[in-house]
């Protein structure tokens, strides 16, 4: 029914201030589309956003839990997965979401598991 399709179509929106300090907003898909069509401002916003995602990914490296906690509050797993799998977005942007997913949500889990596999008592004979 129409109710279910609404969930699928939940859009990711970006907000930014332009040079005149005015707040602008646009869905990430619309930005990507207009950037593809050669809109300079949209290209710059998408590019800036991509660098920001890459920066966040680097901040999460080495399991920086403070960074991870802050950033994952803004960019949850669902949002990242949705953008990763959105074929309307450019490859490099999807790759940046992918990297963030890896560093923020996948790697820490892997290490958490490693630690739990270490026996708590080691007998030395």
XYZ file of C-alpha atoms in Angstrom:
125
model
C 0.000 0.000 0.000
C 0.967 3.677 -0.074
C 2.074 3.547 3.549
C 4.950 1.128 2.997
C 6.392 2.956 0.002
C 6.754 6.079 2.110
C 9.414 4.432 4.268
C 11.450 3.453 1.215
C 11.352 6.976 -0.112
C 12.712 8.597 3.036
C 15.201 11.103 1.681
C 18.522 12.196 3.070
C 18.758 15.976 3.262
C 21.823 18.180 3.539
C 21.805 21.627 5.122
C 24.538 24.199 4.651
C 25.162 27.940 4.764
C 25.973 29.706 1.528
C 28.461 32.581 1.220
C 25.748 35.004 2.324
C 25.270 32.978 5.540
C 21.875 31.881 4.291
C 20.811 28.356 5.209
C 20.227 26.198 2.169
C 18.942 22.641 2.022
C 18.516 20.013 -0.629
C 18.057 16.273 -0.748
C 21.285 14.416 -1.406
C 19.782 12.901 -4.557
C 18.777 16.273 -5.928
C 22.234 17.626 -5.144
C 23.852 14.697 -6.936
C 21.579 15.114 -9.936
C 22.186 18.864 -10.249
C 25.918 18.386 -9.713
C 25.920 15.876 -12.546
C 24.207 18.438 -14.743
C 27.012 20.892 -14.050
C 25.607 23.092 -11.248
C 28.757 24.500 -9.656
C 27.414 25.114 -6.147
C 25.934 21.630 -5.972
C 29.212 20.105 -7.139
C 31.026 21.999 -4.395
C 28.544 20.957 -1.698
C 28.713 17.291 -2.731
C 32.495 17.425 -2.856
C 32.678 19.121 0.554
C 30.312 16.536 1.998
C 32.394 13.705 0.574
C 35.558 15.111 2.167
C 33.671 15.483 5.428
C 32.615 11.820 5.321
C 36.219 10.812 4.624
C 37.388 12.940 7.539
C 34.799 11.300 9.805
C 35.970 7.883 8.635
C 39.566 8.782 9.511
C 38.477 10.123 12.892
C 36.886 6.739 13.603
C 40.062 4.884 12.686
C 41.893 3.115 15.513
C 38.548 2.749 17.233
C 38.334 6.323 18.505
C 35.197 5.675 20.495
C 34.556 9.330 21.346
C 34.556 10.244 17.665
C 32.512 7.182 16.771
C 29.878 7.996 19.373
C 29.535 11.626 18.249
C 29.482 10.863 14.542
C 27.161 7.854 14.700
C 24.641 10.073 16.481
C 24.493 12.106 13.268
C 24.989 9.327 10.734
C 23.295 6.129 11.818
C 23.671 2.749 10.158
C 20.369 3.012 8.274
C 21.259 6.363 6.763
C 24.722 5.196 5.712
C 23.387 1.969 4.207
C 20.690 3.866 2.350
C 23.263 6.203 0.791
C 25.695 3.361 0.062
C 23.059 1.499 -1.908
C 21.516 4.524 -3.651
C 22.312 4.143 -7.328
C 21.358 7.769 -7.974
C 24.395 8.941 -6.026
C 27.872 9.203 -7.585
C 30.257 6.308 -7.009
C 32.834 8.332 -5.099
C 30.201 9.571 -2.650
C 28.877 6.035 -2.142
C 32.456 4.863 -1.606
C 32.882 7.489 1.108
C 29.751 6.259 2.872
C 31.098 2.741 2.532
C 34.427 3.698 4.111
C 32.643 5.443 6.953
C 30.476 2.371 7.529
C 33.569 0.203 7.675
C 35.496 2.393 10.100
C 32.583 3.403 12.272
C 30.380 0.340 12.529
C 32.226 -2.705 11.190
C 35.811 -2.471 12.461
C 34.939 -1.645 16.096
C 32.652 -4.683 16.232
C 35.433 -6.861 14.867
C 37.789 -5.680 17.607
C 35.153 -5.997 20.306
C 34.719 -9.600 19.244
C 38.468 -10.220 19.267
C 38.691 -9.057 22.857
C 35.835 -11.248 24.000
C 37.549 -14.262 22.457
C 40.617 -13.808 24.646
C 40.262 -16.111 27.658
C 40.007 -14.181 30.902
C 42.268 -16.549 32.816
C 45.397 -18.021 31.383
C 46.903 -20.853 33.351
C 50.664 -20.988 33.329
C 51.860 -24.467 34.104
